[in-house]
Amino acid sequence: MTRPVVIDTDPGCDDALALLLALERSELDLVGLTTSHGNTAVDATTTNARSILELTDRTDVPIAKGADRPLAVDLQTAEHIHGSDGIRGPLPEPTEATRPVDTHAATFIVEQARAHEGELTLAALAPLTNVALALALEPDLPELLDELVLMGGAAFSPGNVTQLAEANFHSDPHAAHRVVRDLDPTIVGLDVTKHATLPSEWVDSIPRDDPLGRSINEWLTYYSAEHLERYDIDSAPIHDALVIAALVDDVLETDPFYMEVGTDSDLAQGALVCDPNDVTGNEPNGTVAVDADYERYRDLFVETIDRFVAETIH
Ligand code: BDR
Ligand code: CA
């Protein structure tokens, strides 16, 4: 049985690798991509998503372009990490074959949730603006979806933008607040994704004499040396790919929590706050990944990308 999936994304180097995983895994039926502002402006994340589908010959997957800004705070992007176009490496110019559908991402999510009632997985790898807008359009979205799995937040470890906040939550804290409150998410945050690195010998083994191989190499090494040193890690964490791995294999350990996202002060903006001590007495409103089987994740990642490369590069 394959599960229908919509991926909301802002490619983004780690998004690009997550998309390769999703495209290659037969357990997943990728029924569409929706794009968001995030790592760069939405025009460029949409171009990047289209280019990835062209590069991998998957122009059959529809793309819906989404929000160009957060709900209430100013746009903030991350070209300093992902590259000047929001992604590193060579990419083909998109053609007519990947022209976005004539529907906003939020509407597209609602349409797909209705078309696959009770079965659709929404994998959110970007600021949550499109998802919050979809919920505003369709209050029954929680019942229509099978599952929302998202990359965002840092519940028990430091953030990567502020001490408390991870980039996707920090970029649109009001959207994250609404989604966490009402959509019963499975949250795959920095607590686990910061360890989702790949062995450098394997990275070095990917052929660089082909456009796809070159792009994969760039995407796998998108963190600068200073960045790696700051986080005390020796290769780039591929945050978003852990979400896709969790859709096809049992790689996460999760716990239910009541939680909230901070919206109203600079230092707490986008902070994901869990209530493990049950101070509020509120029922859990989602689950948070507290640990992962990183070896299993790495095996799945390496096997899937190796297969993709072998099939595509001749
Ligand atoms: C998240 O922010 C983005 O820069 C990445 O693509 C990932 O989704 C990590 O904090
Ligand atoms: Ca992302």
PDB file of C-alpha atoms in Angstrom, residues 113 116-120 135 138-147 182-183:
ATOM      1  CA  ALA A 113      -6.998  16.330   1.619  1.00  0.00           C
ATOM      2  CA  HIS A 116      -7.758  11.462  -0.318  1.00  0.00           C
ATOM      3  CA  GLU A 117     -10.022  11.811   2.698  1.00  0.00           C
ATOM      4  CA  GLY A 118      -8.483  10.263   5.819  1.00  0.00           C
ATOM      5  CA  GLU A 119      -5.461   9.014   3.859  1.00  0.00           C
ATOM      6  CA  LEU A 120      -3.308  11.989   2.969  1.00  0.00           C
ATOM      7  CA  LEU A 135      -6.534  25.204   8.009  1.00  0.00           C
ATOM      8  CA  GLU A 138     -10.933  24.236   5.770  1.00  0.00           C
ATOM      9  CA  PRO A 139     -11.521  23.913   9.552  1.00  0.00           C
ATOM     10  CA  ASP A 140     -12.077  20.158   9.071  1.00  0.00           C
ATOM     11  CA  LEU A 141      -8.523  19.709   7.806  1.00  0.00           C
ATOM     12  CA  PRO A 142      -7.485  17.748  10.953  1.00  0.00           C
ATOM     13  CA  GLU A 143     -10.165  15.122  10.220  1.00  0.00           C
ATOM     14  CA  LEU A 144      -9.453  15.074   6.474  1.00  0.00           C
ATOM     15  CA  LEU A 145      -5.719  14.390   6.915  1.00  0.00           C
ATOM     16  CA  ASP A 146      -4.281  11.069   7.960  1.00  0.00           C
ATOM     17  CA  GLU A 147      -1.223  12.758   9.419  1.00  0.00           C
ATOM     18  CA  ASP A 182      -4.990  22.619  16.058  1.00  0.00           C
ATOM     19  CA  LEU A 183      -3.463  20.068  13.671  1.00  0.00           C
TER      20      LEU A 183
END
